[in-house]
Coordinates of C-alpha atoms in Angstrom, one line a residue:
Chain G
X1 CA -47.7 8.4 26.8
X2 CA -44.8 6.2 27.9
X3 CA -45.8 2.8 29.2
X4 CA -43.5 1.9 32.1
X5 CA -42.7 -1.6 32.9
X6 CA -42.7 -2.6 36.6
X7 CA -39.2 -4.0 36.4
X8 CA -36.4 -1.4 36.5
X9 CA -35.0 -0.3 33.1
X10 CA -31.8 -1.9 31.8
X11 CA -30.3 1.5 30.8
X12 CA -31.3 4.8 32.3
X13 CA -30.1 8.2 31.4
X14 CA -30.8 11.0 33.9
X15 CA -30.5 14.7 33.1
X16 CA -27.4 14.4 30.9
X17 CA -25.5 17.6 30.1
X18 CA -22.7 17.4 27.5
X19 CA -20.5 20.1 26.1
X20 CA -18.1 20.4 23.2
X21 CA -15.8 23.0 24.7
X22 CA -18.2 25.9 25.5
X23 CA -21.0 24.7 23.2
X24 CA -23.7 22.8 25.0
X25 CA -24.8 19.8 22.9
X26 CA -27.1 18.0 25.4
X27 CA -29.2 20.2 27.7
X28 CA -30.4 17.7 30.3
X29 CA -31.8 14.7 28.5
X30 CA -33.4 11.8 30.2
X31 CA -34.7 8.5 28.8
X32 CA -34.6 4.8 29.6
X33 CA -34.3 1.5 27.7
X34 CA -35.9 -1.7 28.9
X35 CA -34.3 -5.1 28.4
X36 CA -35.2 -6.6 25.1
X37 CA -36.4 -3.4 23.5
X38 CA -35.5 -1.5 20.4
X39 CA -35.5 2.2 21.4
X40 CA -34.9 4.7 18.7
X41 CA -33.7 8.3 19.0
X42 CA -34.9 10.5 16.2
X43 CA -34.5 14.1 15.4
X44 CA -33.0 16.5 12.9
X45 CA -29.3 17.3 12.3
X46 CA -27.6 18.7 15.4
X47 CA -30.4 17.5 17.7
X48 CA -27.9 15.5 19.9
X49 CA -28.5 12.0 18.8
X50 CA -24.9 11.0 18.0
X51 CA -23.7 13.0 21.0
X52 CA -26.0 10.9 23.2
X53 CA -24.5 7.6 21.8
X54 CA -21.0 9.0 22.2
X55 CA -21.7 9.8 25.8
X56 CA -23.2 6.4 26.4
X57 CA -20.0 4.7 25.2
X58 CA -17.9 7.4 26.9
X59 CA -16.2 8.8 23.9
X60 CA -17.6 12.0 25.4
X61 CA -17.7 12.7 29.2
X62 CA -20.9 14.3 30.5
X63 CA -20.5 17.5 32.6
X64 CA -23.4 16.4 34.8
X65 CA -26.1 13.8 34.9
X66 CA -26.1 10.0 35.3
X67 CA -26.0 6.9 33.1
X68 CA -27.2 3.8 34.9
X69 CA -26.8 0.2 33.6
X70 CA -29.0 -2.1 35.6
X71 CA -29.1 0.5 38.4
X72 CA -25.2 0.9 38.5
X73 CA -23.7 4.2 37.4
X74 CA -21.3 3.8 34.4
X75 CA -20.7 7.4 33.4
X76 CA -17.4 7.5 35.3
X77 CA -15.6 4.6 33.6
X78 CA -13.4 4.9 30.5
X79 CA -14.5 4.2 27.0
X80 CA -12.4 1.0 26.6
X81 CA -13.9 -0.2 29.9
X82 CA -17.5 0.5 28.9
X83 CA -17.3 -2.4 26.5
X84 CA -16.7 -4.8 29.4
X85 CA -20.1 -3.8 30.9
X86 CA -21.8 -5.3 27.8
X87 CA -22.5 -2.2 25.7
X88 CA -21.0 -2.1 22.2
X89 CA -21.3 0.7 19.7
X90 CA -21.6 0.7 15.9
X91 CA -20.4 4.2 15.1
X92 CA -21.7 6.6 12.5
X93 CA -20.0 6.0 9.1
X94 CA -19.3 2.4 10.2
X95 CA -15.7 3.1 11.0
X96 CA -14.3 -0.2 9.6
X97 CA -10.6 -0.5 10.0
X98 CA -9.8 0.0 6.3
X99 CA -6.3 -1.7 6.3
X100 CA -7.3 -4.7 8.4
X101 CA -8.9 -7.6 6.7
X102 CA -12.6 -8.5 7.3
X103 CA -11.4 -11.3 9.6
X104 CA -9.0 -9.0 11.5
X105 CA -11.8 -6.5 11.9
X106 CA -13.9 -9.3 13.6
X107 CA -10.9 -10.3 15.7
X108 CA -10.5 -6.8 16.9
X109 CA -14.2 -6.8 17.8
X110 CA -13.3 -9.7 20.1
X111 CA -10.2 -8.0 21.4
X112 CA -11.3 -8.5 25.0
X113 CA -11.5 -12.3 24.6
X114 CA -8.4 -14.2 25.1
X115 CA -9.4 -17.8 24.0
X116 CA -8.5 -18.3 20.4
X117 CA -11.0 -21.1 20.0
X118 CA -13.8 -19.0 21.3
X119 CA -12.8 -16.2 18.9
X120 CA -12.8 -18.6 16.0
X121 CA -16.2 -20.0 17.1
X122 CA -17.7 -16.5 17.2
X123 CA -16.2 -15.6 13.8
X124 CA -17.8 -18.7 12.4
X125 CA -21.1 -17.7 14.0
X126 CA -21.0 -14.3 12.4
X127 CA -20.2 -15.8 9.0
X128 CA -23.3 -17.9 9.4
X129 CA -25.3 -14.7 10.1
X130 CA -23.5 -12.8 7.3
X131 CA -22.4 -15.2 4.5
X132 CA -21.3 -12.2 2.4
X133 CA -18.5 -11.5 5.0
X134 CA -17.2 -15.1 4.6
X135 CA -16.7 -14.5 0.9
X136 CA -14.7 -11.3 1.7
X137 CA -12.8 -12.8 4.7
X138 CA -9.3 -12.0 3.4
X139 CA -10.1 -8.6 1.8
X140 CA -9.2 -5.3 3.4
X141 CA -12.2 -3.7 5.2
X142 CA -11.8 -0.6 3.0
X143 CA -12.5 -2.5 -0.2
X144 CA -16.1 -3.5 0.9
X145 CA -19.2 -1.7 -0.3
X146 CA -21.1 0.5 2.1
X147 CA -23.7 -2.2 2.8
X148 CA -21.1 -4.8 3.4
X149 CA -19.2 -2.5 5.7
X150 CA -22.3 -1.9 7.7
X151 CA -22.8 -5.7 8.1
X152 CA -19.2 -6.0 9.1
X153 CA -19.6 -3.1 11.7
X154 CA -22.7 -4.8 13.2
X155 CA -20.9 -8.2 13.1
X156 CA -17.9 -6.7 14.8
X157 CA -20.1 -5.2 17.6
X158 CA -21.7 -8.5 18.2
X159 CA -18.4 -10.4 18.7
X160 CA -18.4 -9.7 22.4
X161 CA -22.1 -10.9 22.8
X162 CA -23.2 -7.6 24.3
X163 CA -26.4 -6.9 26.2
X164 CA -26.9 -3.6 24.5
X165 CA -25.9 -2.6 21.0
X166 CA -25.8 1.1 20.1
X167 CA -26.4 1.8 16.4
X168 CA -25.6 5.2 14.9
X169 CA -27.3 5.8 11.5
X170 CA -26.9 2.3 10.1
X171 CA -28.9 3.1 7.0
X172 CA -26.8 6.2 6.0
X173 CA -25.5 6.2 2.5
X174 CA -27.0 2.7 1.6
X175 CA -29.1 1.7 -1.4
X176 CA -32.8 1.1 -0.5
X177 CA -32.3 -2.6 -0.9
X178 CA -29.5 -2.7 1.6
X179 CA -31.5 -0.4 4.0
X180 CA -34.2 -3.0 4.1
X181 CA -31.7 -5.7 4.7
X182 CA -29.9 -3.8 7.5
X183 CA -33.3 -3.1 9.3
X184 CA -34.1 -6.8 9.0
X185 CA -30.8 -7.6 10.6
X186 CA -31.4 -5.2 13.4
X187 CA -34.7 -6.9 14.1
X188 CA -33.2 -10.3 14.1
X189 CA -30.4 -9.2 16.4
X190 CA -33.1 -7.8 18.7
X191 CA -35.1 -11.1 18.6
X192 CA -32.0 -13.0 19.6
X193 CA -32.2 -11.2 22.9
X194 CA -30.1 -8.0 22.4
X195 CA -31.4 -4.6 23.5
X196 CA -31.0 -2.0 20.8
X197 CA -30.6 1.7 20.9
X198 CA -31.0 3.0 17.3
X199 CA -30.2 6.5 16.1
X200 CA -31.7 7.2 12.7
X201 CA -32.3 10.0 10.2
X202 CA -34.7 7.6 8.5
X203 CA -37.3 8.1 11.3
X204 CA -40.1 6.3 9.5
X205 CA -38.3 3.0 9.2
X206 CA -36.8 3.4 12.7
X207 CA -40.2 3.8 14.2
X208 CA -41.5 0.9 12.3
X209 CA -39.1 -1.6 13.9
X210 CA -38.7 0.1 17.3
X211 CA -40.8 -0.6 20.4
X212 CA -40.4 2.9 21.7
X213 CA -38.8 6.2 20.6
X214 CA -37.7 9.6 21.8
X215 CA -37.6 12.7 19.7
X216 CA -34.6 15.0 20.3
X217 CA -34.5 18.6 19.4
X218 CA -31.5 20.9 20.0
X219 CA -30.3 18.9 23.0
X220 CA -33.6 18.2 24.6
X221 CA -35.9 15.3 24.6
X222 CA -39.2 16.8 23.4
X223 CA -41.3 13.7 23.1
X224 CA -41.1 10.1 23.9
X225 CA -43.3 7.0 23.9
X226 CA -44.6 4.0 21.9
X227 CA -43.2 3.9 18.4
X228 CA -46.6 3.4 16.9
X229 CA -48.0 6.4 18.7
X230 CA -45.0 8.6 17.8
X231 CA -45.4 7.6 14.1
X232 CA -49.0 8.8 14.2
X233 CA -48.3 12.0 16.0
X234 CA -49.0 15.0 13.7
X235 CA -46.0 17.0 14.9
X236 CA -43.6 14.1 14.5
X237 CA -45.1 13.4 11.1
X238 CA -44.7 17.0 9.8
X239 CA -41.2 17.4 11.3
X240 CA -39.5 14.1 10.7
X241 CA -41.6 11.9 8.5
X242 CA -42.4 14.2 5.6
X243 CA -46.2 14.7 6.1
X244 CA -47.8 13.3 3.0
X245 CA -45.7 10.2 2.7
X246 CA -46.5 9.2 6.3
X247 CA -50.1 9.9 5.8
X248 CA -50.3 7.7 2.8
X249 CA -49.1 4.7 4.7
Chain K
X1 CA 40.3 -1.7 -12.2
X2 CA 37.3 -3.8 -13.1
X3 CA 38.8 -6.8 -11.5
X4 CA 39.5 -4.8 -8.4
X5 CA 35.9 -3.7 -8.3
X6 CA 34.6 -7.2 -8.7
X7 CA 36.9 -8.4 -6.0
X8 CA 35.6 -5.8 -3.6
X9 CA 32.0 -6.3 -4.4
X10 CA 31.0 -9.2 -2.0
X11 CA 32.6 -7.5 1.0
X12 CA 31.1 -4.1 0.0
X13 CA 27.6 -5.6 -0.2
X14 CA 28.0 -7.4 3.1
X15 CA 29.1 -4.2 4.8
X16 CA 26.2 -2.4 3.2
X17 CA 23.8 -5.0 4.4
X18 CA 25.1 -4.7 8.0
X19 CA 24.7 -1.0 8.0
X20 CA 21.3 -1.3 6.3
X21 CA 20.0 -3.8 8.8
X22 CA 21.1 -1.4 11.6
X23 CA 19.3 1.5 9.8
X24 CA 16.2 -0.8 9.4
X25 CA 16.2 -1.6 13.1
X26 CA 16.3 2.1 14.0
X27 CA 13.8 3.0 11.3
X28 CA 11.2 0.7 12.9
X29 CA 11.0 2.9 16.0
X30 CA 10.3 6.0 13.8
X31 CA 7.8 4.2 11.7
X32 CA 5.9 2.5 14.5
X33 CA 5.5 5.7 16.5
X34 CA 4.5 7.6 13.3
X35 CA 2.0 4.8 12.6
X36 CA 0.1 5.2 15.8
X37 CA 0.5 8.9 16.5
X38 CA 1.4 10.6 13.3
X39 CA 4.4 11.9 15.2
X40 CA 8.0 12.0 14.1
X41 CA 10.0 11.3 17.3
X42 CA 13.3 12.9 16.8
X43 CA 14.4 11.9 20.3
X44 CA 14.5 8.3 18.9
X45 CA 18.2 8.9 17.9
X46 CA 19.0 9.5 21.5
X47 CA 17.1 6.3 22.6
X48 CA 19.4 4.5 20.2
X49 CA 22.5 6.2 21.7
X50 CA 21.5 5.5 25.3
X51 CA 20.9 1.8 24.4
X52 CA 24.5 1.6 23.1
X53 CA 26.1 3.5 26.0
X54 CA 24.2 1.4 28.6
X55 CA 25.4 -1.8 26.9
X56 CA 29.0 -0.6 26.7
X57 CA 28.9 0.2 30.5
X58 CA 27.5 -3.2 31.2
X59 CA 30.3 -4.8 29.2
X60 CA 33.0 -2.7 30.9
X61 CA 31.8 -2.6 34.5
X62 CA 29.5 -5.7 34.7
X63 CA 30.9 -8.4 32.4
X64 CA 34.6 -7.7 32.0
X65 CA 36.7 -10.4 33.5
X66 CA 33.8 -12.8 34.0
X67 CA 35.3 -15.0 31.3
X68 CA 32.0 -15.6 29.7
X69 CA 32.0 -16.2 25.9
X70 CA 32.0 -12.9 24.0
X71 CA 28.7 -13.9 22.3
X72 CA 27.0 -14.4 25.7
X73 CA 28.4 -11.1 26.9
X74 CA 27.1 -9.4 23.8
X75 CA 23.6 -10.9 24.2
X76 CA 23.4 -9.8 27.9
X77 CA 24.6 -6.3 27.0
X78 CA 22.1 -6.1 24.2
X79 CA 19.3 -7.3 26.5
X80 CA 20.1 -4.7 29.2
X81 CA 20.8 -1.9 26.7
X82 CA 17.6 -2.7 24.7
X83 CA 15.4 -2.7 27.9
X84 CA 17.0 0.5 29.1
X85 CA 16.2 2.1 25.7
X86 CA 12.7 0.7 25.8
X87 CA 11.9 2.2 29.2
X88 CA 13.5 5.5 28.3
X89 CA 11.2 5.7 25.3
X90 CA 8.2 5.0 27.5
X91 CA 9.3 7.6 30.0
X92 CA 9.7 10.2 27.2
X93 CA 6.2 9.5 25.9
X94 CA 4.7 9.7 29.4
X95 CA 6.5 12.9 30.4
X96 CA 6.8 14.9 27.2
X97 CA 4.3 13.7 24.6
X98 CA 1.2 12.4 26.4
X99 CA 0.4 15.6 28.2
X100 CA 0.4 17.4 24.9
X101 CA -1.8 14.7 23.4
X102 CA -4.5 14.8 26.1
X103 CA -4.6 18.6 25.7
X104 CA -5.0 18.3 21.9
X105 CA -1.9 20.4 21.2
X106 CA -1.5 21.3 17.5
X107 CA 0.7 18.8 15.6
X108 CA 3.7 21.1 15.4
X109 CA 4.1 21.3 19.2
X110 CA 4.9 17.7 19.9
X111 CA 7.3 17.7 16.9
X112 CA 9.2 20.6 18.4
X113 CA 9.1 18.8 21.8
X114 CA 10.8 15.7 20.3
X115 CA 13.7 17.9 19.1
X116 CA 13.9 19.5 22.6
X117 CA 14.0 16.0 24.2
X118 CA 16.6 15.0 21.8
X119 CA 18.9 17.9 22.7
X120 CA 18.1 17.4 26.4
X121 CA 19.2 13.8 26.3
X122 CA 22.4 14.4 24.4
X123 CA 23.7 16.8 27.0
X124 CA 22.3 14.9 30.0
X125 CA 24.2 11.8 28.8
X126 CA 27.3 13.9 28.1
X127 CA 27.1 15.4 31.6
X128 CA 26.7 12.0 33.3
X129 CA 29.4 10.3 31.3
X130 CA 31.8 13.2 31.8
X131 CA 31.6 12.6 35.6
X132 CA 33.2 9.3 35.0
X133 CA 35.9 10.5 32.6
X134 CA 35.7 11.0 28.9
X135 CA 32.2 10.8 27.3
X136 CA 33.3 9.0 24.2
X137 CA 32.8 5.4 25.0
X138 CA 34.9 2.9 23.0
X139 CA 33.3 -0.5 22.5
X140 CA 35.4 -3.1 24.4
X141 CA 37.4 -5.1 22.0
X142 CA 36.9 -8.8 21.7
X143 CA 39.5 -10.7 19.5
X144 CA 36.6 -13.2 18.9
X145 CA 34.6 -10.7 16.9
X146 CA 37.6 -9.9 14.6
X147 CA 38.1 -13.5 13.7
X148 CA 37.4 -14.1 10.0
X149 CA 35.5 -16.9 8.5
X150 CA 36.9 -17.7 5.0
X151 CA 34.1 -18.1 2.5
X152 CA 36.3 -18.2 -0.6
X153 CA 39.7 -17.0 -1.6
X154 CA 38.7 -13.4 -1.7
X155 CA 35.6 -13.3 0.5
X156 CA 35.9 -13.2 4.2
X157 CA 33.3 -12.5 6.8
X158 CA 34.1 -11.6 10.4
X159 CA 32.4 -13.1 13.5
X160 CA 31.3 -9.5 14.2
X161 CA 29.5 -9.1 10.8
X162 CA 27.9 -12.5 11.2
X163 CA 26.7 -11.8 14.7
X164 CA 25.2 -8.4 13.7
X165 CA 23.4 -9.9 10.7
X166 CA 22.0 -12.8 12.7
X167 CA 20.9 -10.6 15.6
X168 CA 19.4 -7.8 13.4
X169 CA 17.5 -10.3 11.2
X170 CA 16.1 -12.0 14.3
X171 CA 15.0 -8.7 15.7
X172 CA 13.3 -7.6 12.4
X173 CA 11.6 -10.9 11.9
X174 CA 10.4 -10.9 15.5
X175 CA 8.9 -7.4 15.1
X176 CA 7.3 -8.3 11.7
X177 CA 5.7 -11.3 13.3
X178 CA 4.6 -9.2 16.3
X179 CA 2.9 -6.5 14.2
X180 CA 1.2 -8.8 11.7
X181 CA 0.4 -11.9 13.7
X182 CA -0.3 -11.1 17.3
X183 CA -3.2 -9.6 19.2
X184 CA -1.0 -6.7 20.3
X185 CA 0.1 -6.1 16.7
X186 CA -3.5 -6.0 15.6
X187 CA -4.3 -3.6 18.3
X188 CA -1.4 -1.4 17.2
X189 CA -2.6 -1.4 13.6
X190 CA -6.2 -0.6 14.7
X191 CA -5.0 2.3 16.9
X192 CA -2.9 3.6 14.0
X193 CA -6.0 3.6 11.7
X194 CA -8.6 5.0 14.1
X195 CA -8.1 5.7 17.8
X196 CA -11.8 6.3 18.8
X197 CA -13.1 3.2 17.1
X198 CA -10.3 1.2 18.8
X199 CA -11.6 2.4 22.2
X200 CA -15.0 1.2 21.2
X201 CA -13.5 -2.3 20.8
X202 CA -12.2 -2.2 24.3
X203 CA -8.6 -1.3 23.4
X204 CA -6.8 0.9 26.0
X205 CA -5.3 3.3 23.5
X206 CA -2.8 4.9 25.9
X207 CA -1.5 1.4 26.8
X208 CA -1.0 0.5 23.2
X209 CA 0.8 3.8 22.5
X210 CA 3.1 3.2 25.4
X211 CA 3.8 -0.4 24.3
X212 CA 4.6 0.9 20.8
X213 CA 7.2 3.3 22.3
X214 CA 8.6 0.5 24.3
X215 CA 9.0 -1.9 21.4
X216 CA 10.3 0.8 19.1
X217 CA 12.7 1.9 21.9
X218 CA 14.0 -1.7 22.4
X219 CA 14.6 -2.1 18.7
X220 CA 16.4 1.3 18.6
X221 CA 18.5 0.4 21.6
X222 CA 19.5 -3.0 20.2
X223 CA 20.4 -1.2 16.9
X224 CA 22.6 1.1 18.9
X225 CA 24.5 -1.7 20.5
X226 CA 25.0 -3.3 17.0
X227 CA 26.1 0.0 15.6
X228 CA 28.7 0.5 18.4
X229 CA 29.9 -3.0 17.9
X230 CA 30.4 -2.3 14.2
X231 CA 32.0 1.1 14.4
X232 CA 33.8 0.5 17.7
X233 CA 32.5 3.5 19.7
X234 CA 29.5 5.6 20.8
X235 CA 29.3 9.1 22.2
X236 CA 26.3 11.2 23.3
X237 CA 26.2 13.0 20.0
X238 CA 26.7 10.1 17.6
X239 CA 23.0 9.1 17.6
X240 CA 22.0 12.0 15.5
X241 CA 23.4 11.1 12.1
X242 CA 22.3 7.4 12.1
X243 CA 19.0 8.6 13.5
X244 CA 18.5 11.0 10.6
X245 CA 19.5 8.4 8.1
X246 CA 17.2 5.8 9.6
X247 CA 14.4 8.4 9.5
X248 CA 15.2 8.9 5.9
X249 CA 15.0 5.1 5.4
X250 CA 11.6 5.0 7.0
X251 CA 10.4 7.7 4.7
X252 CA 12.0 6.1 1.7
X253 CA 10.2 2.8 2.4
X254 CA 6.9 4.4 3.2
X255 CA 6.6 5.8 6.8
X256 CA 4.1 3.8 8.9
X257 CA 5.0 0.5 7.3
X258 CA 7.3 -2.1 8.9
X259 CA 8.2 -3.7 5.5
X260 CA 9.0 -0.3 4.2
X261 CA 11.3 0.5 7.0
X262 CA 13.3 -2.7 6.4
X263 CA 13.4 -2.2 2.7
X264 CA 14.4 1.5 3.0
X265 CA 17.0 0.8 5.6
X266 CA 18.7 -2.0 3.7
X267 CA 18.6 0.0 0.4
X268 CA 20.1 3.1 2.1
X269 CA 22.8 1.1 3.8
X270 CA 23.9 -0.7 0.7
X271 CA 23.8 2.6 -1.4
X272 CA 25.9 4.4 1.2
X273 CA 28.6 1.7 1.4
X274 CA 28.7 0.8 -2.3
X275 CA 28.9 4.5 -3.4
X276 CA 31.4 5.3 -0.6
X277 CA 33.7 2.5 -1.9
X278 CA 33.3 2.9 -5.7
X279 CA 33.0 6.6 -6.3
X280 CA 36.6 7.3 -5.2
X281 CA 37.8 4.5 -7.5
X282 CA 35.8 5.7 -10.5
X283 CA 37.0 9.3 -10.0
X284 CA 40.6 8.6 -9.1
X285 CA 39.9 10.0 -5.6
X286 CA 38.7 13.3 -7.1
X287 CA 35.4 12.7 -5.2
X288 CA 36.2 11.0 -2.0
X289 CA 34.2 8.7 0.3
X290 CA 33.1 11.8 2.3
X291 CA 30.7 12.6 -0.6
X292 CA 28.8 9.4 -0.3
X293 CA 25.9 10.9 1.6
X294 CA 25.4 13.6 -1.0
X295 CA 25.1 11.0 -3.7
X296 CA 23.0 8.6 -1.7
X297 CA 20.6 11.3 -0.6
X298 CA 20.3 12.7 -4.1
X299 CA 19.2 9.2 -5.2
X300 CA 16.7 9.1 -2.4
X301 CA 15.2 12.4 -3.3
X302 CA 14.9 11.2 -6.9
X303 CA 13.1 8.1 -5.8
X304 CA 10.7 10.1 -3.6
X305 CA 9.9 12.5 -6.4
X306 CA 8.5 9.6 -8.3
X307 CA 7.2 7.6 -5.4
X308 CA 6.2 10.3 -2.8
X309 CA 4.5 7.8 -0.5
X310 CA 7.7 5.7 -0.4
X311 CA 8.5 2.3 -1.9
X312 CA 5.6 0.5 -0.2
X313 CA 3.6 3.5 1.0
X314 CA -0.1 3.8 1.0
X315 CA -1.2 5.9 -2.0
X316 CA -4.8 6.6 -0.9
X317 CA -6.5 8.5 1.9
X318 CA -7.3 6.5 5.1
X319 CA -10.4 8.3 6.3
X320 CA -13.8 7.9 4.8

């Protein structure tokens, strides 16, 4: 089902096993992400989607398995060092620093940069992309609406100009209008050259904008391939897309 | 009696301010560590004490007879004492607290550990100082610091008081700037709010925590030197009371907040000195100065009943 490119993948996960104490959350998952793709991980609650992202950014350490970035292993470096390899993570629930201002949140996103002029330039660039954030520049992050916080979280993760951006449930808790907007933003981020790994409950919309997808179920990858094909797959439809709705489309 | 009281008021307020600024400088160490770790570091009062004792030894064995200006001697002693206190605080974090943190110990365990470290340091310093004679260390006397500057017929201010106020205000202003305006300060505030997300921003959380202990330790050590200068001595056990009072000041202001620590410290210092001066006068010495803490702390408890998050504390939950 999967169409392999001849060039090696940008990110490759091989047989990853991850535990929370004694509970095994990932039972040997493998997948890959090519440069310039949007790859979505879908699946029910507890399937291991968030765990996978946490392992990619090393908030969790795998017990075994490999994570390769451009062929180089990165599963042994610390979380704060992963960022330097060009992977940034927009965590579930957005995790805006509530008592830092919008501008300070962006500055923290650029923590690894030392040039003040460069930081200012990038903040300007993200205000171009998200004019709403400019209006809120001096407000505490905690005072923003959910949709604005999600924009801020994405803008913050773009500050370091990453190669790969990991997005965890960006549509969670947002009004339908904002969900549309966030998905448009994700697509435009991807068109600007960033590779995207997208974890979503909203599998229908995720498959719509993704190039490829993987279906996770209790810590295993049970299916993977072109997003169009996955969206048409009867088992995916009944399990994650809510049968009739998907059929109607 | 009213005229007596009015005559004493300026001096009383200045003494209260001096004590308050010292409390504020100690309180910063409690509040910064609480901010990033949610931990009340009771060993901070010994960091304060060690800073003072190191500075006194530097003055006695290093600088006596050099003929340097007393102010220069004081600044050198403060620098050495402050750095020693800073490194001690980092060492305590590394040896006693970090191992508990990485093993996810329940919150009570590091708290108990801080008390253990506190007692350990008191007796270690007593032991070491006893080897060289008595462990109560008088602050070397400099006639320069006793000299009075006449502000008006009834108001004098000593060089000592002036030096303490200038140094403490400089320290507090520097720390305020550091926390609110610098990259490191931003990282500290981010770590205080959310450690995991801070890591995702490329912040080395352990490094930021160690730096926080260092800066809080330096502030505590400097405060210790100023306290010893003001009261003329320091011994291994005399960190405890000012430590507890500074901790109270931090809670009064709103623990976790730099502005709160300063406000709480100054308020507590002024309350303590003003009450200690006036209550004996009001009661014809029936209630003496020694009751000042009871009254000051009763007022603090009252304030906290009505403002449980402290004077500038956060009243809402942080986590979404």
